[in-house]
mmCIF file of C-alpha atoms in Angstrom:
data_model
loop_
_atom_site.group_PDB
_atom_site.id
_atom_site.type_symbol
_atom_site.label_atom_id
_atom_site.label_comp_id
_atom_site.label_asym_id
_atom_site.label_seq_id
_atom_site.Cartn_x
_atom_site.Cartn_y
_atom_site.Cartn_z
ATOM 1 C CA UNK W 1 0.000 0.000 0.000
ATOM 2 C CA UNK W 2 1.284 3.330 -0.918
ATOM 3 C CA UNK W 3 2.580 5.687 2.097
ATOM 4 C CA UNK W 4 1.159 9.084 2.470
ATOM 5 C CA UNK W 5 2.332 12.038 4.293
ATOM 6 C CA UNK W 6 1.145 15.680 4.433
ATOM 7 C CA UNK W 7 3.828 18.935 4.609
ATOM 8 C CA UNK W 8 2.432 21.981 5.827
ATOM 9 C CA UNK W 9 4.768 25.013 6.944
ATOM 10 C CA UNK W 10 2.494 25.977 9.896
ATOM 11 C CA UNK W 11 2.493 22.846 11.477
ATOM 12 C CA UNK W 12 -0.926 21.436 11.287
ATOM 13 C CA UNK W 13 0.724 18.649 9.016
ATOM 14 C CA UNK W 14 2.895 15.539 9.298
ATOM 15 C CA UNK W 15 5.710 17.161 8.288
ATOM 16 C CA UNK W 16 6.889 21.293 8.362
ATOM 17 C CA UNK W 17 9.235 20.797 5.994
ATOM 18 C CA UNK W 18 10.043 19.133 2.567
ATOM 19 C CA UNK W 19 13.289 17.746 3.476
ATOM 20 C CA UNK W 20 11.938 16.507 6.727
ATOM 21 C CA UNK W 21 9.614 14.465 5.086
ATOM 22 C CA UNK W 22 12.174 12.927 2.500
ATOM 23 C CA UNK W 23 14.472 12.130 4.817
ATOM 24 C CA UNK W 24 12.061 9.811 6.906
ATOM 25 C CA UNK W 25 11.084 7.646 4.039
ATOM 26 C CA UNK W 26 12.825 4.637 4.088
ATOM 27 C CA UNK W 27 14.494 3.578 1.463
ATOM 28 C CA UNK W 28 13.992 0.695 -1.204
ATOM 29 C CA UNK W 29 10.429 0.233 -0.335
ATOM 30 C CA UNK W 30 8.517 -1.537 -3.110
ATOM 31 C CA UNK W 31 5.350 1.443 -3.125
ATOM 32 C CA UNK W 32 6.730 5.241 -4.006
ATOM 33 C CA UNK W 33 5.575 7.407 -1.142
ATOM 34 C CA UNK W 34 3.290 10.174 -1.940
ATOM 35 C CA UNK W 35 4.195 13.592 0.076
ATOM 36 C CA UNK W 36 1.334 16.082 -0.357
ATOM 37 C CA UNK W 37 2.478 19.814 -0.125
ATOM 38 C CA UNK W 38 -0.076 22.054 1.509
ATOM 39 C CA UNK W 39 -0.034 26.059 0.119
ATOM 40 C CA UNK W 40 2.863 28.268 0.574
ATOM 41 C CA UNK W 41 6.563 29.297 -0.477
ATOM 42 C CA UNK W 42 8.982 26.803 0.470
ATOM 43 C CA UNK W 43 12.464 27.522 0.355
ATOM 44 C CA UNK W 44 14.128 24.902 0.578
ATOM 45 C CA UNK W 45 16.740 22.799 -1.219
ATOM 46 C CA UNK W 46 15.356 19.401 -1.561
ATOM 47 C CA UNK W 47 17.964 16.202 -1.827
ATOM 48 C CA UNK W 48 15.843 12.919 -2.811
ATOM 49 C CA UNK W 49 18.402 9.770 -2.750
ATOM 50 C CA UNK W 50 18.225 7.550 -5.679
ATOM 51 C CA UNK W 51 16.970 4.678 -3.357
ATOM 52 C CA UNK W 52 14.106 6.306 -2.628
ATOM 53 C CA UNK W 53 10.800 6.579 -4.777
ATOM 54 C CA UNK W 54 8.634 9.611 -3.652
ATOM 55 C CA UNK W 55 5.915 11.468 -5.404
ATOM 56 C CA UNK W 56 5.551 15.188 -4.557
ATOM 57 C CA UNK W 57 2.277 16.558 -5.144
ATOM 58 C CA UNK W 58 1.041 20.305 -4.193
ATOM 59 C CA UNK W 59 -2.686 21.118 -3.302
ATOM 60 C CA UNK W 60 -2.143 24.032 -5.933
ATOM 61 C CA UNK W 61 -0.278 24.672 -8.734
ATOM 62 C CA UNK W 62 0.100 28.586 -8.207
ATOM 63 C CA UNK W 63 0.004 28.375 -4.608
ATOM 64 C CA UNK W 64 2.282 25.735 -3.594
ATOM 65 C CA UNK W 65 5.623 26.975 -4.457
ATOM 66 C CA UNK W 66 8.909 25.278 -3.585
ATOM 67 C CA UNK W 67 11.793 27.851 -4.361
ATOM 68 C CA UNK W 68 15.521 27.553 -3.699
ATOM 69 C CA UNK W 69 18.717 29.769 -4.860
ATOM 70 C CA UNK W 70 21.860 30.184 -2.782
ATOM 71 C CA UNK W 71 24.116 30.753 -5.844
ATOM 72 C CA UNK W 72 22.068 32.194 -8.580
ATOM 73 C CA UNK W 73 22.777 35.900 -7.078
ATOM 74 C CA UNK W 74 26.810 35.106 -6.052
ATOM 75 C CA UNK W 75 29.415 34.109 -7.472
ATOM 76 C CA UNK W 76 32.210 31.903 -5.027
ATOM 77 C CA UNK W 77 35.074 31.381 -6.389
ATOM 78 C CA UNK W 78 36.404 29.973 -3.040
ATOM 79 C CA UNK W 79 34.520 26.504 -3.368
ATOM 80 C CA UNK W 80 36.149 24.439 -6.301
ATOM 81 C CA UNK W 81 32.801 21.993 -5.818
ATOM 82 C CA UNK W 82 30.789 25.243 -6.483
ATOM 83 C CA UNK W 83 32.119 26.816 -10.072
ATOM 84 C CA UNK W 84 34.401 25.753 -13.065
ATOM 85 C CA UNK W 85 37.092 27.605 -14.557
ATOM 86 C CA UNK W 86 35.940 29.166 -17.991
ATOM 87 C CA UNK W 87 39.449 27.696 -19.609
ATOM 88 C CA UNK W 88 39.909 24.257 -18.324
ATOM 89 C CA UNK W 89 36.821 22.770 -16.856
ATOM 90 C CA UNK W 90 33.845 24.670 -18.102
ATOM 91 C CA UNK W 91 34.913 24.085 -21.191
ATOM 92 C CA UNK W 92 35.288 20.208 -20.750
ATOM 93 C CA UNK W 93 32.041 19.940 -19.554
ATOM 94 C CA UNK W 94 30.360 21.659 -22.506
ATOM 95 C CA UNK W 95 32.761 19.668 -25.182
ATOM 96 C CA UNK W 96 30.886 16.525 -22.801
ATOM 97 C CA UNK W 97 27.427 17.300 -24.032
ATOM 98 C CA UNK W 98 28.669 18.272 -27.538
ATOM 99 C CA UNK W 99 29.782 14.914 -27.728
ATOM 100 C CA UNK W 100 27.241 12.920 -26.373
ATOM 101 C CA UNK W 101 24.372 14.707 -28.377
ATOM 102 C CA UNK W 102 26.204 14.163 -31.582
ATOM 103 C CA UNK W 103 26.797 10.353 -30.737
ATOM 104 C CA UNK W 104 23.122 9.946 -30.028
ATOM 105 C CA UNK W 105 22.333 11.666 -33.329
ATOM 106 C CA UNK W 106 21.312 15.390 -31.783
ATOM 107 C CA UNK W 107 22.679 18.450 -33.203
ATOM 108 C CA UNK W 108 23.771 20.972 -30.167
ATOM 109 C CA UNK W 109 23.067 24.559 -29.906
ATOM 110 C CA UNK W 110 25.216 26.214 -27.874
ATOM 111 C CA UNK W 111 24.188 29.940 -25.912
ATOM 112 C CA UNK W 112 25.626 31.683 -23.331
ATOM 113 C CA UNK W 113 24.374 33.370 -20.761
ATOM 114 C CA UNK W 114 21.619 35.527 -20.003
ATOM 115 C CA UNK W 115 22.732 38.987 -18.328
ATOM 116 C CA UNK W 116 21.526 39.655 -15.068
ATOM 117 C CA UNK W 117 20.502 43.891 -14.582
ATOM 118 C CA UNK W 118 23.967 45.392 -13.685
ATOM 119 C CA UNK W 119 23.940 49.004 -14.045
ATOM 120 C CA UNK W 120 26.303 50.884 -11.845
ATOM 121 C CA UNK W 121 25.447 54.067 -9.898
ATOM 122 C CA UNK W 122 26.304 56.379 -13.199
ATOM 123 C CA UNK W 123 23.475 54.121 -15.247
ATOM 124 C CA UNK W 124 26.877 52.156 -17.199
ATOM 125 C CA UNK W 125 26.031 48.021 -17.595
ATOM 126 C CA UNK W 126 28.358 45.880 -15.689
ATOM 127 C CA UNK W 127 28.915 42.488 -17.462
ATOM 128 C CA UNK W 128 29.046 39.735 -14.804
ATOM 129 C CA UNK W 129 29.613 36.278 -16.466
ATOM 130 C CA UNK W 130 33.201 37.018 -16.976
ATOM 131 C CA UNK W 131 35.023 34.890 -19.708
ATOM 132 C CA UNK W 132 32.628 32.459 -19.427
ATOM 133 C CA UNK W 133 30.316 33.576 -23.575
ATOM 134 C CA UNK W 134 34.060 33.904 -24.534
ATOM 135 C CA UNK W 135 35.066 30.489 -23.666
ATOM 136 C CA UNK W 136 31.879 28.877 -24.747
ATOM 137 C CA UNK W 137 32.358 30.861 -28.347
ATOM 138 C CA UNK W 138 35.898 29.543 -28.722
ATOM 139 C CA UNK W 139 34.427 26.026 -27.629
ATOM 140 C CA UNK W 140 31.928 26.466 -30.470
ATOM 141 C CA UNK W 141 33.732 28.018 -33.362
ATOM 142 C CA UNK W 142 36.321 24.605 -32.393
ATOM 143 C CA UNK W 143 33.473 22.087 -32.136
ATOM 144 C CA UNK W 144 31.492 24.136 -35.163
ATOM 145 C CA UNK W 145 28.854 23.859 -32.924
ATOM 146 C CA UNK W 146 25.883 26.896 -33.748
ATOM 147 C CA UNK W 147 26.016 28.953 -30.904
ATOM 148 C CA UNK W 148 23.529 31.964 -29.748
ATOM 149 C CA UNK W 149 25.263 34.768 -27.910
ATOM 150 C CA UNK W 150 22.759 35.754 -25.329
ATOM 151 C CA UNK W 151 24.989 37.073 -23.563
ATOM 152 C CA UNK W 152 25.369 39.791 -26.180
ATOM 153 C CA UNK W 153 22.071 39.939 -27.365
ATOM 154 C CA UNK W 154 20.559 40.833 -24.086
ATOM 155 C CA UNK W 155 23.386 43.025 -22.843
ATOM 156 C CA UNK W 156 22.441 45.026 -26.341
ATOM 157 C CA UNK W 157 18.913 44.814 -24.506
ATOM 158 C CA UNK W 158 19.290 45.812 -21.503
ATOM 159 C CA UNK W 159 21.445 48.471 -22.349
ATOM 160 C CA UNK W 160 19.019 49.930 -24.730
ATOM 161 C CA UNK W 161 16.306 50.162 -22.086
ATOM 162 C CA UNK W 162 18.247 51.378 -19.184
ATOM 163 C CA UNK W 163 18.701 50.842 -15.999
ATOM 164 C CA UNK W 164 14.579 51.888 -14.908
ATOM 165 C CA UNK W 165 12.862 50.268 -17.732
ATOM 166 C CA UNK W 166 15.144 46.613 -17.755
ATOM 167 C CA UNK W 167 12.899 46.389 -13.926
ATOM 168 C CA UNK W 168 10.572 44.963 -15.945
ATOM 169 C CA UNK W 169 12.313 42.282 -17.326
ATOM 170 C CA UNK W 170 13.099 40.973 -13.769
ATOM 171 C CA UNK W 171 11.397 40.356 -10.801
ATOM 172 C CA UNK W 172 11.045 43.572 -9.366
ATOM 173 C CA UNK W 173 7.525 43.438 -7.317
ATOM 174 C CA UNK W 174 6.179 46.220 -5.446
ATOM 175 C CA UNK W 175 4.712 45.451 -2.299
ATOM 176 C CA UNK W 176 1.509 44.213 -1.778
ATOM 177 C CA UNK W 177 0.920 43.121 -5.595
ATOM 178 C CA UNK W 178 1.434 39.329 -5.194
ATOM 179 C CA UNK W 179 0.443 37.221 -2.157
ATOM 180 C CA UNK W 180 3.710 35.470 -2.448
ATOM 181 C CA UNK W 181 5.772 38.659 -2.142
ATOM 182 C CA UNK W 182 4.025 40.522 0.154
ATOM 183 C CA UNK W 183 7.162 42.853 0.796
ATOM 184 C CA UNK W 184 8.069 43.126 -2.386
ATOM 185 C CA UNK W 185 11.412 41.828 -4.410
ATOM 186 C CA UNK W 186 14.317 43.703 -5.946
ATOM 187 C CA UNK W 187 15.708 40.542 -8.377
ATOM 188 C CA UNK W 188 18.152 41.339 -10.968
ATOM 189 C CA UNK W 189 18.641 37.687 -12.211
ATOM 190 C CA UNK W 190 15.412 35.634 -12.347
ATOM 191 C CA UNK W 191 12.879 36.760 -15.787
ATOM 192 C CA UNK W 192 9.055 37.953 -14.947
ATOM 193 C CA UNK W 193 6.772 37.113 -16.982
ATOM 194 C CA UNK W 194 7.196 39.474 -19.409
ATOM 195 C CA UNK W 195 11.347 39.217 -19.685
ATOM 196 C CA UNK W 196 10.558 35.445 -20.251
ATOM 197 C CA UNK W 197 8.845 35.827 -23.286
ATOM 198 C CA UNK W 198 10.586 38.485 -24.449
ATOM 199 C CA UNK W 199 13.940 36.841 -23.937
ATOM 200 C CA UNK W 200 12.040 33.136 -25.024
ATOM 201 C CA UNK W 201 11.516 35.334 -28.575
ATOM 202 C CA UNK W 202 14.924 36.507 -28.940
ATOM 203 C CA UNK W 203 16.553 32.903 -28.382
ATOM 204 C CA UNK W 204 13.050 32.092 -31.270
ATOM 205 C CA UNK W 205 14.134 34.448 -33.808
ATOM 206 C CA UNK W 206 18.367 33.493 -33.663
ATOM 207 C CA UNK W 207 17.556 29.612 -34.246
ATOM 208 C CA UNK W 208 15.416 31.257 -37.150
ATOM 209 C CA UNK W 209 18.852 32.538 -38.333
ATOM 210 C CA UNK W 210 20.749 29.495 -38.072
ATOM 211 C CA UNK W 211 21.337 27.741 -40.531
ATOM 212 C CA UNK W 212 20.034 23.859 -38.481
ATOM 213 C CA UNK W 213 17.586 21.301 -38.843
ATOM 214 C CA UNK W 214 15.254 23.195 -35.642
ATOM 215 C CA UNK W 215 14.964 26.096 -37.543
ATOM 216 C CA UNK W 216 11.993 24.987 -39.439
ATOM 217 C CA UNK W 217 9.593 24.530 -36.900
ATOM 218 C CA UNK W 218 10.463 27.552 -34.496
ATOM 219 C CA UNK W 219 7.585 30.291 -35.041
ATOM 220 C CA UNK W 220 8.369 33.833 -34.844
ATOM 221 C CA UNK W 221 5.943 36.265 -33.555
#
């Protein structure tokens, strides 16, 4: 028979948190275990081991929210388990995939990444990735792998909206507006909903310029 256990962060469940509830599952049981999420923002960073077989299901799908980001805003260069070196390891990671979807018959698409809202005090854009498009374009042009420099493309954005309007490509929330955010949020590096679709049709429109098989089915609006 199938296990069941309820999460709810004010304590009128089995469980207040995610993790807690993963971790007392036992493992290698022959049923998954169903965890049902009550409603809220849980931020947490949830670990299930592979011996384990557990179902996560939330009572809504806007209102249960599980959320987690320790890194996305930072960049630590002190932990080597945390970051690769643009030169040496990033580089053999990405020349992995390139070579694993070519064996299986895939054509890669390289594209580097997305610019987070950096605009210093005097309104200039501050690129924070690095040498990390540079090494993936040398990767590419070596590989002759297609590649779609984001990185560029939305700097050129960005920079042509300026610091005030580029808000509204990121999750910048006034207070009060959404019941998840009731403070507010001030996020220069995850998309709203507008930024997402705006960026989603500028990654559209360069495989329309490429000259690879996915072209012909990506619609342009």
């Amino acid at each position: 028979m199938e296990q069941q256990w309820s999460i709810a962060k004010d304590g009128t469940a089995d469980f207040n948190t995610i993790q807690e509830a993963i971790d007392a599952v036992k493992p290698d049981l022959e049923q998954p275990t169903l965890l049902r999420i009550r409603n809220g923002i849980y931020h947490e960073r949830i670990i299930i081991p592979k011996n384990k077989s557990i179902h996560l299901i939330g009572d809504h799908r806007e209102q249960t929210v599980i959320t987690y980001s320790d890194y996305a805003r930072q960049i630590d260069n002190e932990d080597p388990l945390r970051y690769t070196e643009p030169y040496s390891s990033y580089i053999d990671y990405l020349r992995q995939y390139i070579e694993g979807a070519r064996y299986k018959g895939a054509e890669p698409i390289l594209i580097t990444p997305l610019q987070r809202r950096t605009f210093d005090i005097d309104g200039s854009f501050q690129d924070t990735h690095g040498e990390y498009p540079a090494a993936m374009r040398q990767l590419a042009k070596q590989y002759n792998v297609p590649i779609i420099d984001l990185s560029r493309l939305s700097k050129e954005w960005f920079i042509s909206l300026g610091p005030e309007q580029a808000k509204k490509v990121f999750m910048w929330l006034n207070p009060g507006k959404y019941d998840f955010y009731p403070e507010g949020e001030e996020d220069n590096t995850h998309l709203s909903e507008y930024g997402a679709n705006e960026i989603a049709k500028i990654i559209a429109a360069s495989i329309k310029e490429l000259d690879v098989p996915l072209a012909r089915y990506v619609l342009t609006f």
